[in-house]
CSV table of C-alpha atoms in Angstrom, one decimal:
chain,number,residue,atom,x,y,z
E,5,UNK,CA,-88.7,-58.2,42.7
E,6,UNK,CA,-92.0,-56.6,42.0
E,7,UNK,CA,-94.8,-59.0,41.0
E,8,UNK,CA,-97.9,-58.5,39.0
E,9,UNK,CA,-100.6,-61.0,39.6
E,10,UNK,CA,-103.2,-61.8,37.0
E,11,UNK,CA,-106.3,-63.8,37.6
E,12,UNK,CA,-107.7,-66.1,36.4
E,13,UNK,CA,-105.0,-67.9,34.5
E,14,UNK,CA,-107.5,-69.7,32.4
E,15,UNK,CA,-111.2,-69.3,31.7
E,16,UNK,CA,-113.7,-71.1,29.5
E,17,UNK,CA,-117.0,-69.4,28.9
E,18,UNK,CA,-120.1,-69.7,26.7
E,19,UNK,CA,-120.6,-67.3,23.8
E,20,UNK,CA,-122.6,-64.2,24.9
E,21,UNK,CA,-121.3,-64.1,28.5
E,22,UNK,CA,-119.0,-61.6,30.0
E,23,UNK,CA,-115.6,-62.4,31.6
E,24,UNK,CA,-113.6,-60.3,34.0
E,25,UNK,CA,-109.8,-60.5,34.3
E,26,UNK,CA,-108.0,-58.9,37.2
E,27,UNK,CA,-104.5,-57.5,37.2
E,28,UNK,CA,-102.9,-56.6,40.6
E,29,UNK,CA,-99.6,-55.1,41.4
E,30,UNK,CA,-98.6,-56.8,44.6
E,31,UNK,CA,-95.8,-54.7,46.1
E,32,UNK,CA,-96.0,-51.4,44.3
E,33,UNK,CA,-98.7,-48.9,43.4
E,34,UNK,CA,-99.2,-48.8,39.6
E,35,UNK,CA,-100.7,-45.6,38.2
E,36,UNK,CA,-100.5,-47.1,34.8
E,37,UNK,CA,-101.3,-50.6,33.6
E,38,UNK,CA,-101.3,-51.9,30.0
E,39,UNK,CA,-103.5,-54.7,28.5
E,40,UNK,CA,-102.2,-56.8,25.7
E,41,UNK,CA,-103.7,-59.5,23.5
E,42,UNK,CA,-101.7,-62.4,22.1
E,43,UNK,CA,-102.9,-65.0,19.5
E,44,UNK,CA,-101.1,-68.3,19.3
E,45,UNK,CA,-97.5,-68.0,18.0
E,46,UNK,CA,-98.0,-64.3,17.5
E,47,UNK,CA,-96.7,-61.1,19.1
E,48,UNK,CA,-98.3,-59.1,21.9
E,49,UNK,CA,-100.6,-56.4,20.6
E,50,UNK,CA,-101.4,-53.5,22.9
E,51,UNK,CA,-105.1,-53.1,23.5
E,52,UNK,CA,-105.3,-50.2,25.9
E,53,UNK,CA,-103.5,-48.2,28.6
E,54,UNK,CA,-105.3,-48.1,31.9
E,55,UNK,CA,-104.7,-45.0,34.1
E,56,UNK,CA,-105.8,-45.0,37.7
E,57,UNK,CA,-108.7,-42.7,38.3
E,58,UNK,CA,-109.3,-41.8,34.7
E,59,UNK,CA,-110.6,-43.4,31.5
E,60,UNK,CA,-108.5,-45.9,29.7
E,61,UNK,CA,-106.9,-45.0,26.4
E,62,UNK,CA,-107.6,-47.6,23.7
E,63,UNK,CA,-105.5,-48.4,20.7
E,64,UNK,CA,-106.9,-48.0,17.2
E,65,UNK,CA,-109.3,-50.7,16.3
E,66,UNK,CA,-110.0,-51.9,19.8
E,67,UNK,CA,-113.7,-51.6,20.8
E,68,UNK,CA,-114.0,-49.8,24.1
E,69,UNK,CA,-117.5,-51.1,24.6
E,70,UNK,CA,-116.4,-54.6,24.1
E,71,UNK,CA,-113.3,-54.5,26.3
E,72,UNK,CA,-114.2,-52.6,29.4
E,73,UNK,CA,-111.2,-51.4,31.5
E,74,UNK,CA,-111.5,-50.2,35.1
E,75,UNK,CA,-108.5,-49.0,37.1
E,76,UNK,CA,-110.2,-48.0,40.3
E,77,UNK,CA,-107.3,-48.3,42.6
E,78,UNK,CA,-103.5,-48.0,42.5
E,79,UNK,CA,-103.1,-51.8,42.7
E,80,UNK,CA,-105.9,-53.2,40.6
E,81,UNK,CA,-107.0,-52.9,37.0
E,82,UNK,CA,-109.7,-55.1,35.4
E,83,UNK,CA,-110.5,-56.0,31.9
E,84,UNK,CA,-114.0,-57.2,31.1
E,85,UNK,CA,-114.7,-58.9,27.8
E,86,UNK,CA,-118.4,-58.2,27.3
E,87,UNK,CA,-120.7,-60.6,25.3
E,88,UNK,CA,-117.7,-62.7,24.5
E,89,UNK,CA,-117.6,-64.6,21.2
E,90,UNK,CA,-115.3,-67.3,19.9
E,91,UNK,CA,-113.2,-64.8,18.0
E,92,UNK,CA,-112.4,-63.2,21.4
E,93,UNK,CA,-110.6,-66.4,22.4
E,94,UNK,CA,-107.0,-65.3,23.1
E,95,UNK,CA,-104.2,-64.9,25.6
E,96,UNK,CA,-104.7,-61.6,27.5
E,97,UNK,CA,-101.7,-60.2,29.4
E,98,UNK,CA,-101.5,-57.2,31.6
E,99,UNK,CA,-98.4,-55.2,32.6
E,100,UNK,CA,-97.9,-52.6,35.3
E,101,UNK,CA,-95.4,-49.9,35.7
E,102,UNK,CA,-93.8,-49.0,39.0
E,103,UNK,CA,-94.2,-45.2,39.1
E,104,UNK,CA,-90.7,-45.0,40.6
E,105,UNK,CA,-90.2,-44.6,37.1
E,106,UNK,CA,-87.7,-46.1,34.8
E,107,UNK,CA,-88.7,-48.1,31.8
E,108,UNK,CA,-87.2,-51.2,33.4
E,109,UNK,CA,-89.8,-51.2,36.0
E,110,UNK,CA,-92.5,-52.6,33.8
E,111,UNK,CA,-93.7,-56.0,35.0
E,112,UNK,CA,-96.0,-58.5,33.2
E,113,UNK,CA,-98.6,-60.7,34.6
E,114,UNK,CA,-98.7,-64.4,33.8
E,115,UNK,CA,-101.5,-64.0,31.4
E,116,UNK,CA,-105.1,-65.3,31.1
E,117,UNK,CA,-106.1,-67.8,28.4
E,118,UNK,CA,-109.7,-67.1,27.4
E,119,UNK,CA,-111.6,-69.7,25.5
E,120,UNK,CA,-115.1,-68.9,24.3
E,121,UNK,CA,-117.2,-71.8,23.2
D,14,UNK,CA,-97.7,-50.8,10.1
D,15,UNK,CA,-95.2,-53.0,11.9
D,16,UNK,CA,-92.7,-50.6,13.5
D,17,UNK,CA,-90.4,-53.3,14.8
D,18,UNK,CA,-89.4,-56.1,12.6
D,19,UNK,CA,-87.8,-59.2,14.1
D,20,UNK,CA,-86.0,-62.1,12.5
D,21,UNK,CA,-85.8,-65.0,12.3
D,22,UNK,CA,-89.2,-66.4,13.3
D,23,UNK,CA,-87.6,-69.5,14.7
D,24,UNK,CA,-84.1,-70.8,15.5
D,25,UNK,CA,-82.7,-74.1,16.4
D,26,UNK,CA,-79.2,-74.4,18.0
D,27,UNK,CA,-77.2,-77.1,19.8
D,28,UNK,CA,-76.4,-76.6,23.5
D,29,UNK,CA,-73.5,-74.2,23.8
D,30,UNK,CA,-74.3,-72.5,20.6
D,31,UNK,CA,-75.1,-68.8,20.2
D,32,UNK,CA,-78.6,-67.9,19.0
D,33,UNK,CA,-78.7,-64.5,17.4
D,34,UNK,CA,-81.9,-62.6,17.0
D,35,UNK,CA,-82.2,-59.4,15.1
D,36,UNK,CA,-84.6,-56.5,15.2
D,37,UNK,CA,-85.0,-53.4,13.0
D,38,UNK,CA,-87.1,-50.4,13.8
D,39,UNK,CA,-88.4,-47.4,11.8
D,40,UNK,CA,-89.3,-44.8,14.3
D,41,UNK,CA,-86.2,-42.8,15.3
D,42,UNK,CA,-88.0,-41.5,18.3
D,43,UNK,CA,-87.7,-44.8,20.1
D,44,UNK,CA,-85.3,-44.5,23.0
D,45,UNK,CA,-85.7,-47.7,24.9
D,46,UNK,CA,-85.2,-51.2,23.5
D,47,UNK,CA,-85.9,-54.2,25.8
D,48,UNK,CA,-85.8,-57.9,25.2
D,49,UNK,CA,-88.3,-60.2,26.7
D,50,UNK,CA,-88.4,-64.0,27.2
D,51,UNK,CA,-91.7,-65.8,27.2
D,52,UNK,CA,-92.4,-69.4,28.1
D,53,UNK,CA,-95.6,-71.1,26.9
D,54,UNK,CA,-98.7,-70.0,28.8
D,55,UNK,CA,-96.7,-67.3,30.7
D,56,UNK,CA,-96.3,-63.6,30.5
D,57,UNK,CA,-93.1,-62.1,29.1
D,58,UNK,CA,-90.2,-61.5,31.5
D,59,UNK,CA,-87.6,-58.7,30.9
D,60,UNK,CA,-84.2,-60.1,30.1
D,61,UNK,CA,-82.1,-57.0,29.2
D,62,UNK,CA,-82.6,-53.6,27.8
D,63,UNK,CA,-80.6,-50.9,26.1
D,64,UNK,CA,-80.8,-47.2,25.2
D,65,UNK,CA,-79.4,-45.6,22.0
D,66,UNK,CA,-76.4,-44.0,23.7
D,67,UNK,CA,-74.8,-47.4,24.3
D,68,UNK,CA,-73.6,-49.8,21.5
D,69,UNK,CA,-73.5,-53.0,23.6
D,70,UNK,CA,-74.7,-54.2,26.9
D,71,UNK,CA,-74.1,-57.6,28.6
D,72,UNK,CA,-76.0,-59.2,31.5
D,73,UNK,CA,-74.9,-62.7,32.3
D,74,UNK,CA,-75.1,-64.8,29.1
D,75,UNK,CA,-77.3,-62.2,27.3
D,76,UNK,CA,-75.8,-59.5,25.1
D,77,UNK,CA,-77.5,-56.7,23.2
D,78,UNK,CA,-75.7,-55.1,20.3
D,79,UNK,CA,-77.2,-51.8,19.1
D,80,UNK,CA,-76.5,-49.9,15.8
D,81,UNK,CA,-78.2,-46.6,15.9
D,82,UNK,CA,-77.3,-45.5,12.4
D,83,UNK,CA,-78.7,-48.7,10.9
D,84,UNK,CA,-81.7,-48.7,13.3
D,85,UNK,CA,-81.0,-52.3,14.3
D,86,UNK,CA,-80.4,-54.2,17.5
D,87,UNK,CA,-79.7,-57.8,18.3
D,88,UNK,CA,-79.7,-60.3,21.1
D,89,UNK,CA,-77.0,-62.9,21.5
D,90,UNK,CA,-77.4,-65.8,24.0
D,91,UNK,CA,-74.0,-67.1,24.9
D,92,UNK,CA,-73.5,-70.7,25.9
D,93,UNK,CA,-77.1,-71.5,25.3
D,94,UNK,CA,-78.8,-74.1,27.4
D,95,UNK,CA,-82.0,-76.2,26.8
D,96,UNK,CA,-83.6,-74.1,29.5
D,97,UNK,CA,-83.2,-71.1,27.2
D,98,UNK,CA,-85.7,-72.6,24.8
D,99,UNK,CA,-88.5,-70.0,24.7
D,100,UNK,CA,-89.9,-67.3,22.6
D,101,UNK,CA,-88.0,-64.0,22.6
D,102,UNK,CA,-89.5,-60.7,21.8
D,103,UNK,CA,-87.7,-57.4,21.1
D,104,UNK,CA,-89.6,-54.2,21.8
D,105,UNK,CA,-89.2,-50.5,21.6
D,106,UNK,CA,-90.8,-47.5,23.3
D,107,UNK,CA,-90.6,-43.8,23.5
D,108,UNK,CA,-90.1,-42.6,27.1
D,109,UNK,CA,-91.8,-39.2,26.6
D,110,UNK,CA,-94.8,-40.9,25.1
D,111,UNK,CA,-95.6,-43.0,28.1
D,112,UNK,CA,-93.4,-46.0,27.5
D,113,UNK,CA,-95.9,-48.0,25.5
D,114,UNK,CA,-94.1,-51.0,24.1
D,115,UNK,CA,-94.2,-51.9,20.5
D,116,UNK,CA,-93.2,-55.6,20.1
D,117,UNK,CA,-91.4,-57.4,17.4
D,118,UNK,CA,-93.0,-60.5,16.0
D,119,UNK,CA,-91.1,-62.9,18.2
D,120,UNK,CA,-88.5,-65.6,17.7
D,121,UNK,CA,-89.0,-69.2,18.9
D,122,UNK,CA,-85.7,-70.5,20.0
D,123,UNK,CA,-85.0,-74.2,20.6
D,124,UNK,CA,-81.8,-75.3,22.2
D,125,UNK,CA,-81.1,-79.0,21.7
D,126,UNK,CA,-79.3,-80.9,24.4
């Protein structure tokens, strides 16, 4: 089946640095990717919708200057957490939709655990 | 505003038992209702999904029951196994609005041997 690869799986960084997370669709071209954030023992909260070739659409309350999203190709979207602080520590998950179209063809990456010291 | 409410938060059953997880939604525009399974440190994986024109759907040991008038749907795991121990999330989306998923709060299921 289709696979979405997310890298890195875990990252530890110092406060004030920026961290980039990559999300790749491996065997299909994803015109749309989604980025979620998940705190321990909580649900997934949608942060933004990433559209290839255009600006991302952010959910209410998500700082677009803090969480930079780039979807420069049909197989790659990146999330950059800029000037990270301890409160940004979380599990970040991407998903990608196969444009072949049905809702079922939405695949999730394995997530990135970000720890900001 | 939480648009999809999930219960219970956690559930313990013996092997062979049938965990039942319930979800209720508010937005009648939702037209796609998937269930996801998530293991610790991993992303969610689609288990099974249903649309409002169907009242029940089975895939293997997983069954969704859907009650459109009550705006509720549930997941049953038949003959549960210890390997089914995971967190389960219901979700809902509107196809015409780009399929953005709204997740329920999750249910941690533990199946004891």
